[in-house]
CSV table of C-alpha atoms in Angstrom, one decimal:
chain,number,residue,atom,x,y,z
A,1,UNK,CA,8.9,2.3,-34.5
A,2,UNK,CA,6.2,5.2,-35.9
A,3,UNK,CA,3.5,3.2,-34.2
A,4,UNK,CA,5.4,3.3,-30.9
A,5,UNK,CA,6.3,6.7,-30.8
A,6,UNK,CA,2.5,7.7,-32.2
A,7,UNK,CA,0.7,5.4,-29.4
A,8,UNK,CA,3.3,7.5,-26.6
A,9,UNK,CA,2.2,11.3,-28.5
A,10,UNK,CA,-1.4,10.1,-27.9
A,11,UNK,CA,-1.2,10.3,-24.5
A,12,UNK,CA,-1.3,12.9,-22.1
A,13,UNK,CA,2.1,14.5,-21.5
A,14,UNK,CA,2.1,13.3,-17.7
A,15,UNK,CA,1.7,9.4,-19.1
A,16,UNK,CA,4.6,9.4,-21.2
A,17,UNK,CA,7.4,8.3,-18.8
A,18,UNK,CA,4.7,5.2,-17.9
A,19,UNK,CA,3.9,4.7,-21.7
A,20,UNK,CA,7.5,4.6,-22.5
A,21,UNK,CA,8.6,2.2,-20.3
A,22,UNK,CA,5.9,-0.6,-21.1
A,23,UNK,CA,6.8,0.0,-25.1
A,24,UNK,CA,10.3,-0.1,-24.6
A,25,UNK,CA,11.2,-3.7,-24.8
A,26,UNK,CA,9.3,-3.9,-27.9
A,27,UNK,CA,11.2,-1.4,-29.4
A,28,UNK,CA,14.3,-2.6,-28.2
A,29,UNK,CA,13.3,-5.7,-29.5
A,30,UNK,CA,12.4,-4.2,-32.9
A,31,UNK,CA,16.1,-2.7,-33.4
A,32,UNK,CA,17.7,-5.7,-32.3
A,33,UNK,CA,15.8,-7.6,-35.4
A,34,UNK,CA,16.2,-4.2,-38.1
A,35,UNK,CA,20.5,-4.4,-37.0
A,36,UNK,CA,20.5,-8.3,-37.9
A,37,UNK,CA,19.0,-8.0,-41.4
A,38,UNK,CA,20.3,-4.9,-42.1
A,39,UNK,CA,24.2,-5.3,-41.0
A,40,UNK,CA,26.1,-8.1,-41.8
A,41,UNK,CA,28.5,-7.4,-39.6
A,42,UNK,CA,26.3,-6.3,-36.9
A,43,UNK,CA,24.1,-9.9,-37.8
A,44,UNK,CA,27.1,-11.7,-37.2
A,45,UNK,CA,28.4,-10.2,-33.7
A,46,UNK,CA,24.9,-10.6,-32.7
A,47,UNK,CA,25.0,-14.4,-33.3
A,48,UNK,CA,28.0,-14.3,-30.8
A,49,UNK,CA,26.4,-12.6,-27.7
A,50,UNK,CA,23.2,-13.9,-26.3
A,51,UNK,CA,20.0,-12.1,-27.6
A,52,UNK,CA,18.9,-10.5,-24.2
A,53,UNK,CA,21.8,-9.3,-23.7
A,54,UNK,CA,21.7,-7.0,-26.7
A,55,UNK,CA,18.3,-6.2,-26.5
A,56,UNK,CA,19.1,-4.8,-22.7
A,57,UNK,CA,21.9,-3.1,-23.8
A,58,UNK,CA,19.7,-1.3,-26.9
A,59,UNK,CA,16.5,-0.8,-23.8
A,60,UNK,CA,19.7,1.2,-21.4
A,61,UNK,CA,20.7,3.3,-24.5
A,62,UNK,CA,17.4,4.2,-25.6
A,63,UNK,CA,16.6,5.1,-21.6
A,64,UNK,CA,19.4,7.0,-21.5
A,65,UNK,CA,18.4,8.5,-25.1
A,66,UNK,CA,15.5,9.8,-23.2
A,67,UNK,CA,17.1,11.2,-20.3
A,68,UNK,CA,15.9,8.4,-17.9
A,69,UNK,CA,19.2,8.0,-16.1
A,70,UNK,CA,22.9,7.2,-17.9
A,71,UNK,CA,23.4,3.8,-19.5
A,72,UNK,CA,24.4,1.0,-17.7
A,73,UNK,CA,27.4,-1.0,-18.4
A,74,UNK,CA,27.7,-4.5,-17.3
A,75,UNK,CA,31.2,-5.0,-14.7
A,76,UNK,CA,34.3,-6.6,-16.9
A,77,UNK,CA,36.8,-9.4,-15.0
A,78,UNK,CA,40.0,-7.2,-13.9
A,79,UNK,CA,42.2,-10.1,-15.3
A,80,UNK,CA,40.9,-10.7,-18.4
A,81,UNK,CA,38.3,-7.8,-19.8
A,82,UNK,CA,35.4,-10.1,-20.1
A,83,UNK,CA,31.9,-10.5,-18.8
A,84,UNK,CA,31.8,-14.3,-18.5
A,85,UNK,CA,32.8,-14.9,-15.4
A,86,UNK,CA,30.3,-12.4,-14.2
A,87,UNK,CA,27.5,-12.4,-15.9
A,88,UNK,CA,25.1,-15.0,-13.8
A,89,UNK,CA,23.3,-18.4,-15.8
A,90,UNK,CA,20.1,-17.0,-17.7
A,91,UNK,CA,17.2,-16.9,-15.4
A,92,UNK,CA,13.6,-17.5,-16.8
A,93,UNK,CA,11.7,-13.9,-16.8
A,94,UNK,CA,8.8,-14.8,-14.3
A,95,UNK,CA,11.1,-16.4,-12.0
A,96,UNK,CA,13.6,-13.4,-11.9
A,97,UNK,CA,11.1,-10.8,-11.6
A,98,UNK,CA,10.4,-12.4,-8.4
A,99,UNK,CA,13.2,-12.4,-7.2
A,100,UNK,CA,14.2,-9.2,-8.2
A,101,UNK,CA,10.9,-8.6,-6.3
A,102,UNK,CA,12.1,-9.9,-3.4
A,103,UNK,CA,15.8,-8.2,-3.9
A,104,UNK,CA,14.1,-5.0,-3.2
A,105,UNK,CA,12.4,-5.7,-0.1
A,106,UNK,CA,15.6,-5.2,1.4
A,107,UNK,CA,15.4,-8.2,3.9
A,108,UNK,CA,18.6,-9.6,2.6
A,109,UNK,CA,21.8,-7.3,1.4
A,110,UNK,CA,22.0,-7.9,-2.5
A,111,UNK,CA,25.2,-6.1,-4.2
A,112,UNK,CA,24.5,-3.2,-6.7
A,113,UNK,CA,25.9,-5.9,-9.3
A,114,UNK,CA,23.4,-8.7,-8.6
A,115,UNK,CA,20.2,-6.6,-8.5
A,116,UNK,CA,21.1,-5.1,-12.6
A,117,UNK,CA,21.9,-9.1,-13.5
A,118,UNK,CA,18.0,-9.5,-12.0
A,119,UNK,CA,16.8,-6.8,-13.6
A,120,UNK,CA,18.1,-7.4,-16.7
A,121,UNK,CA,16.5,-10.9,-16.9
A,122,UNK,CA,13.2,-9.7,-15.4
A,123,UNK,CA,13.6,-7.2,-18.5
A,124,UNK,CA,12.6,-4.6,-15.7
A,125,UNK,CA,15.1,-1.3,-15.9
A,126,UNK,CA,15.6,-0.2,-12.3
A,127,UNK,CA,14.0,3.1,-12.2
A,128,UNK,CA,14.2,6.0,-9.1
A,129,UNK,CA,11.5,5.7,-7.6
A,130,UNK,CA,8.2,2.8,-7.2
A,131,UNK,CA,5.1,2.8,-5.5
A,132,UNK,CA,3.6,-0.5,-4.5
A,133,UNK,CA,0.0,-1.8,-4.6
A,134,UNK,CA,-1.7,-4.5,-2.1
A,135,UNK,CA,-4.5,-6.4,-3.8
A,136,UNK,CA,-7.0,-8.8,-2.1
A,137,UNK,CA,-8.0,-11.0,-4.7
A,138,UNK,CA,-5.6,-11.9,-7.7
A,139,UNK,CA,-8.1,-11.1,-11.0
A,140,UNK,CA,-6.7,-10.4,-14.6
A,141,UNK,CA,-2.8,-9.8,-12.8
A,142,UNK,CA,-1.2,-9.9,-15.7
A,143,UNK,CA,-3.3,-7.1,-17.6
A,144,UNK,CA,-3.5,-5.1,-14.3
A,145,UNK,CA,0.5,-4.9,-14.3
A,146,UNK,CA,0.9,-4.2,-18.1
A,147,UNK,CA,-1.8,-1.1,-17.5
A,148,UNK,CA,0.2,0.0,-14.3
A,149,UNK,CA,3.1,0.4,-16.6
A,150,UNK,CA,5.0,-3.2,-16.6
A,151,UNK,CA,4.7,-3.7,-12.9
A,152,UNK,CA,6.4,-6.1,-10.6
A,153,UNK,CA,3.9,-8.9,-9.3
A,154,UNK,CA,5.1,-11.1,-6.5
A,155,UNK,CA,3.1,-12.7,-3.6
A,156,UNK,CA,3.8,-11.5,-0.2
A,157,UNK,CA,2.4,-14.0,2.3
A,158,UNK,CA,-1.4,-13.9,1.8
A,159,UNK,CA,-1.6,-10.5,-0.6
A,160,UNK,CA,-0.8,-10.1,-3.9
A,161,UNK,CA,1.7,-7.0,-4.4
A,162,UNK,CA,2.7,-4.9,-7.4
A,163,UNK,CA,5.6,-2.5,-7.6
A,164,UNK,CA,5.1,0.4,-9.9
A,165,UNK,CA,8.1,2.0,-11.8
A,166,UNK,CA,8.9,5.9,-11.5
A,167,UNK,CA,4.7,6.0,-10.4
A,168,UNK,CA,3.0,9.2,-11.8
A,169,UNK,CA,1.2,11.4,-9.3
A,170,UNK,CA,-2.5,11.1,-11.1
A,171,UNK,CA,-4.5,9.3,-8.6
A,172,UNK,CA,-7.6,9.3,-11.0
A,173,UNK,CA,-5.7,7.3,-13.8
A,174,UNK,CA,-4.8,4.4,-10.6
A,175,UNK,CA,-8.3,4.5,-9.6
A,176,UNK,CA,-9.5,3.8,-12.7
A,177,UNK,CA,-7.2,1.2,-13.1
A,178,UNK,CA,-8.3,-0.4,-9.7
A,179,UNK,CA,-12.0,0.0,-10.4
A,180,UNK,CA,-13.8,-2.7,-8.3
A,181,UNK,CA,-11.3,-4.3,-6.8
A,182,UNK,CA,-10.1,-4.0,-3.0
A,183,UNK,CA,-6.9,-2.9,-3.2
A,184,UNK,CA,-4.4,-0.1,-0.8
A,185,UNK,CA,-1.8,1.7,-2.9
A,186,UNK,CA,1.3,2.6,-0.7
A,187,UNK,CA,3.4,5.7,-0.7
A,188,UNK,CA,5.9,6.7,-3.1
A,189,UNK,CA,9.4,6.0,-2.3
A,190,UNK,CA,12.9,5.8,-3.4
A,191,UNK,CA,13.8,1.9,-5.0
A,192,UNK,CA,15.9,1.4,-2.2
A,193,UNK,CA,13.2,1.8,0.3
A,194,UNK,CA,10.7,0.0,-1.8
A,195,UNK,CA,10.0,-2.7,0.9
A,196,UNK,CA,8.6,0.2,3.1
A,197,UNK,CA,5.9,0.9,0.3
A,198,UNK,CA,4.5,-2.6,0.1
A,199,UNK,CA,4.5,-3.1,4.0
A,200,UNK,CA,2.3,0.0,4.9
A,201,UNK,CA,0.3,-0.9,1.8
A,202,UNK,CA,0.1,-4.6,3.1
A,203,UNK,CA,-0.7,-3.2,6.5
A,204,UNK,CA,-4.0,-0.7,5.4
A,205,UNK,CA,-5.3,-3.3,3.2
A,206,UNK,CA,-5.3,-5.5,6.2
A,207,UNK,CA,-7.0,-2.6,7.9
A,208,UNK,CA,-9.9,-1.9,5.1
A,209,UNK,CA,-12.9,-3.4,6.0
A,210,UNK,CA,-14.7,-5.7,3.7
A,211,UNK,CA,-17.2,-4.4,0.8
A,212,UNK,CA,-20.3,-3.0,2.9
A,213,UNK,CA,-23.8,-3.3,2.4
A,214,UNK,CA,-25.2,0.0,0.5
A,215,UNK,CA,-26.0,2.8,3.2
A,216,UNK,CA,-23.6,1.4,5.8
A,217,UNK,CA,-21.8,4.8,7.8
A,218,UNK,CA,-18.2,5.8,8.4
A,219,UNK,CA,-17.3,5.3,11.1
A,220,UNK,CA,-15.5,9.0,12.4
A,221,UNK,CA,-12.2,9.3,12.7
A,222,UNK,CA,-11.0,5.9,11.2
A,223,UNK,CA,-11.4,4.4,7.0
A,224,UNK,CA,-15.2,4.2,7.4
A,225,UNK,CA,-16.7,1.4,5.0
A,226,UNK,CA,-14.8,0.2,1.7
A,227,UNK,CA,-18.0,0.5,-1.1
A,228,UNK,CA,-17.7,-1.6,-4.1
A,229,UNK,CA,-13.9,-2.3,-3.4
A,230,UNK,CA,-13.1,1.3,-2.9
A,231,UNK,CA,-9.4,1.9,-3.5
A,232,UNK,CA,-7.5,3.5,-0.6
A,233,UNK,CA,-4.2,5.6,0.0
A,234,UNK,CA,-1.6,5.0,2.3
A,235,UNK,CA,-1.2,8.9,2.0
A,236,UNK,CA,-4.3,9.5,3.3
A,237,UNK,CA,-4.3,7.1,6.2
A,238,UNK,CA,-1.0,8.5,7.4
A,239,UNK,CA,-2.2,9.4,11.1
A,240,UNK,CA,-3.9,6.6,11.5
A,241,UNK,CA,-1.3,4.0,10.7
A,242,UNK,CA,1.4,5.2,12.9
A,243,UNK,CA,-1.2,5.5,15.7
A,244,UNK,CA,-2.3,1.6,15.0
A,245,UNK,CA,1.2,0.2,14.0
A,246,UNK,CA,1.4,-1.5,17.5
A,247,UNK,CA,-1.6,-2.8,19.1
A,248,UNK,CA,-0.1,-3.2,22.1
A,249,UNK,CA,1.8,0.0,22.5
A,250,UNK,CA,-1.7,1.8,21.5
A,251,UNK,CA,-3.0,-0.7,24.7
A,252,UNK,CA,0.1,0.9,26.7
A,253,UNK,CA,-1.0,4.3,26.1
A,254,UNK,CA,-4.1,4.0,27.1
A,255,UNK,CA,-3.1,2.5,30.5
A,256,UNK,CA,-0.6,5.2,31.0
A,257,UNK,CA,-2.7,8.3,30.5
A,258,UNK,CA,-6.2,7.4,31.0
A,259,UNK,CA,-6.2,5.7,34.8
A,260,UNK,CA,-8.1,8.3,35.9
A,261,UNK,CA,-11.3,7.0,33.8
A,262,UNK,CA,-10.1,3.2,35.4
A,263,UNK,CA,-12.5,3.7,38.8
A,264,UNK,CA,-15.8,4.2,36.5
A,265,UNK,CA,-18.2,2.2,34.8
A,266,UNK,CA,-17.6,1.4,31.4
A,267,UNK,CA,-20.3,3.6,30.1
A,268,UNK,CA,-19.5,6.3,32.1
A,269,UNK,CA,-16.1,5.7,31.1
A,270,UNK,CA,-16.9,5.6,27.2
A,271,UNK,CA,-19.2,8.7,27.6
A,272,UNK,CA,-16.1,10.6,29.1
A,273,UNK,CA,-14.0,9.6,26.4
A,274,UNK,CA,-15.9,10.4,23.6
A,275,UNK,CA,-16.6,14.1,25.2
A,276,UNK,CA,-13.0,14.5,25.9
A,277,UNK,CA,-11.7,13.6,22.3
A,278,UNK,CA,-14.7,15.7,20.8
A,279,UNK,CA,-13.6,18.9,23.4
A,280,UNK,CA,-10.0,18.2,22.4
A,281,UNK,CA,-10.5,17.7,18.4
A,282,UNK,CA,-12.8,21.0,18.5
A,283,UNK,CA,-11.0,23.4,21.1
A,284,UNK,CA,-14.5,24.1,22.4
A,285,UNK,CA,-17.6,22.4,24.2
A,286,UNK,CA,-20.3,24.4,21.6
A,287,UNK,CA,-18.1,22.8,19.1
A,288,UNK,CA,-18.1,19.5,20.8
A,289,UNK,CA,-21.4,19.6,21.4
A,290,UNK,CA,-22.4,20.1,18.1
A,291,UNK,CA,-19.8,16.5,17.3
A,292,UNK,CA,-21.6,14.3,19.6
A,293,UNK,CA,-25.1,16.2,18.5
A,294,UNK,CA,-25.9,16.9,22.3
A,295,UNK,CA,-26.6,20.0,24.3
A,296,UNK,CA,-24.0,22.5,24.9
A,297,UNK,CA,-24.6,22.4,28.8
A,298,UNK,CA,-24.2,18.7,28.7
A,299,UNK,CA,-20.6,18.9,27.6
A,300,UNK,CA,-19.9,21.3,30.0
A,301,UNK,CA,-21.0,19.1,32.7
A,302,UNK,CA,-19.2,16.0,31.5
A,303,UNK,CA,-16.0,19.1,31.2
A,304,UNK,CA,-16.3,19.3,34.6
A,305,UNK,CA,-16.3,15.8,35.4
A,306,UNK,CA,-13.6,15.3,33.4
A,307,UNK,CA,-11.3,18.0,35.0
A,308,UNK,CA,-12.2,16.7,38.6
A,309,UNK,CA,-10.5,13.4,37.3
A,310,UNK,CA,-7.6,14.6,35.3
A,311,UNK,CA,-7.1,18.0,37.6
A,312,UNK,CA,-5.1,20.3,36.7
A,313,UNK,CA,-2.9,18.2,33.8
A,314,UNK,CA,-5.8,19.2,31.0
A,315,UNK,CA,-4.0,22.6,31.1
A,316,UNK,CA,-0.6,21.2,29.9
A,317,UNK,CA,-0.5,20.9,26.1
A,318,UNK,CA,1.5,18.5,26.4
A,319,UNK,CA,-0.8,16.1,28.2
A,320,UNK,CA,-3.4,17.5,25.9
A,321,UNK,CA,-1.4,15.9,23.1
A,322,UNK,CA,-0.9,12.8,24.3
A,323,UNK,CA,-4.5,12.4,25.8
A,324,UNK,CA,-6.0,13.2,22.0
A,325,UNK,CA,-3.6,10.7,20.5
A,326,UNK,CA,-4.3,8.3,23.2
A,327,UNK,CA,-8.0,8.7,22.4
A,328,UNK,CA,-7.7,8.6,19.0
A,329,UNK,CA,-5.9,5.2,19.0
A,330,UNK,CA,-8.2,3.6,21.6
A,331,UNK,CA,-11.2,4.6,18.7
A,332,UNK,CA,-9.6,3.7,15.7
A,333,UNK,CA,-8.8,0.3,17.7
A,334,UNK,CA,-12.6,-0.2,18.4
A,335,UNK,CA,-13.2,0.5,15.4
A,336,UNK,CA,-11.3,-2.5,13.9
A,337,UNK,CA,-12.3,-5.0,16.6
A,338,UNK,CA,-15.6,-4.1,15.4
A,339,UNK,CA,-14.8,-5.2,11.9
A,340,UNK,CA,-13.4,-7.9,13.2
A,341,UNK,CA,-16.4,-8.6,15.3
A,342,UNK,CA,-18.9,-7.8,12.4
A,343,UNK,CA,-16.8,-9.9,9.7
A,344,UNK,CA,-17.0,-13.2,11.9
A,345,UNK,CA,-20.3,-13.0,12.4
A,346,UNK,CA,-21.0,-13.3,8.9
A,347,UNK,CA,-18.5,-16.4,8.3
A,348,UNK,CA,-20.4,-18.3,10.7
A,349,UNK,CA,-23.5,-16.8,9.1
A,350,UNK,CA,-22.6,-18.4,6.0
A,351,UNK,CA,-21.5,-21.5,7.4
A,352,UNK,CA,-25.0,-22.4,9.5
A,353,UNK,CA,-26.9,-22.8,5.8
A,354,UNK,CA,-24.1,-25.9,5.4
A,355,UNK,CA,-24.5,-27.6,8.5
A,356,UNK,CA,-25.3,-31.9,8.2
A,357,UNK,CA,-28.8,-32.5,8.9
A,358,UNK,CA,-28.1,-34.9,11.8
A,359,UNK,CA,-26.4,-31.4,13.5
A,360,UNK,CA,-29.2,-29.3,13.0
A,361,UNK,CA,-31.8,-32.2,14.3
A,362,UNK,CA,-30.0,-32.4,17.4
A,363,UNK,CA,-29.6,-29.0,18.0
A,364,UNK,CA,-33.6,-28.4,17.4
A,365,UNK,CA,-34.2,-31.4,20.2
A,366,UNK,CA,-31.6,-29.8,22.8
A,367,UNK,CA,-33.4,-26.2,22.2
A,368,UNK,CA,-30.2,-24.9,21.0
């Protein structure tokens, strides 16, 4: 017990809460073993009851010891006082802990009562709030989760996701966690809204570019390239994932507020848009001009092109509004089609060096 309460001192205050949490079924552990040789009695009630179930019940008194939240009590039968009839069969811990992973997605109702009987067998106390974690490849999980602070791991679809319990706000301790490795960490949320944490994670790591060459730019306005398996913030990104939530309503808005661009060329178009957005971002054409790195008299020309197309409407600030948001969604949407683009290229790129000689004779003899 010394060792465990020396190994939490030695962290930094702000840790402890984590630290805590990943030593306490040890602990718990530790004083179910001391009571048994210690206490006859106590040895003897303890052969009665199932072994988990006491060490849980020691792991809620020492959170509540420690002012985590009260201690939980498992329900009793009205008819009889006893727990049998509702305590559910003894569920392996990895399988549980999925399921108690997928309990708190929230895409089925599970009663209060169910969700303690998960957590008790994932040996995961529910805390107050979790933050969740989208990974792209799967390395050294089960290290990763005991260094987050014994998170949940479950598999959603083609990520791997973590939930982190009552998540500290030191985003240098998760980064150093996550060196080298793609990964978005969502926002921090309430447990009952825990599903919302691992979809908008889900969703910006399926926005992150892959790793870019060295020297590769950001692109302005959007995540810009992901170096060394940079990891990125849902907080951070805020904007730009409610603006690109919905493809097509981001396709929508565009048609509804920029027909007046529809009659030009595309490059004209794009010019006009670019100048617009830069104008609109700045509040200014020297401003803007200094944004797209051209003259100041050229913006004002394109200006006036502009407000011969859109008339009088650039002086509502309302339509101002929903012109820069339309703008801004139509170039962080280029932007990923770009990625897109630029991340096909290179699977086929890698798939030419494997193609059957007979293929590549032919193709040499048609010109191809």
């Amino acid at each position: 017990m010394s060792d465990v309460l020396n190994r939490i001192r030695s962290r930094p205050r702000g840790e402890w809460a984590r630290v805590q949490r990943k030593e306490l079924p040890a602990v718990a552990d530790q004083v179910v073993e001391a009571l048994q040789r210690s206490i006859p009695a106590m040895s003897a009630f303890l052969r009665e009851i199932d072994r988990e179930d006491a060490q849980w019940a020691v792991e809620q008194a020492l959170l509540a010891a420690l002012g985590h939240h009260s201690p939980e009590t498992k329900e009793t039968d009205a008819g009889t006082g006893t727990q049998a009839d509702n305590v559910t069969a003894a569920v392996p811990i990895d399988r549980a802990r999925r399921q108690l992973f997928t309990a708190l997605m929230g895409e089925e109702e599970f009663p209060e009562s169910r969700l303690t009987e998960l957590a008790r067998s994932a040996r995961w106390p529910l805390p107050e709030t979790v933050r969740a974690i989208a990974l792209a490849s799967p390395s050294e999980v089960p290290q990763l989760a005991a260094a987050l602070g014994n998170a949940l791991v479950s598999p959603v679809e083609s990520e791997l996701c973590l939930l982190i319990p009552d998540p500290e706000e030191d985003r240098e301790a998760l980064e150093t966690v996550l060196r080298g490795r793609t990964a978005a960490v969502g926002h921090t949320v309430p447990l009952s809204d825990a599903g919302s944490s691992v979809r908008w994670a889900r969703r910006l790591l399926e926005l992150t570019p892959p790793p870019a060459a060295p020297g590769a730019n950001a692109i302005n306005g959007g995540i810009g390239t992901n170096q060394d398996g940079k990891v990125l913030f849902v907080d951070d990104h805020l904007s730009m994932l409610l603006l690109l939530q919905d493809e097509s309503l981001a396709c929508a808005l565009s048609s509804r507020w920029l027909g007046p661009l529809a009659e030009l060329t595309p490059r004209q178009s794009e010019r006009l848009e670019v100048t617009l957005l830069a104008w609109l971002e700045s509040g200014g054409a020297p401003e803007a001009a200094k944004t797209l790195q051209v003259h100041p008299q050229t913006v004002r020309y394109r200006l006036r092109q502009i407000e011969k197309l859109f008339g009088s409407a650039l002086r509502d600030p309302r339509t101002r509004f929903e012109l820069e948001m339309t703008l801004r969604g139509r170039r962080l949407l280029g932007q990923i089609r770009r990625q897109r683009t630029r991340a096909g290229r290179r699977a086929r790129t890698n798939t030419t060096g494997v193609r059957p000689l007979g293929v590549a004779r032919e193709a040499r003899v048609n010109g191809l």
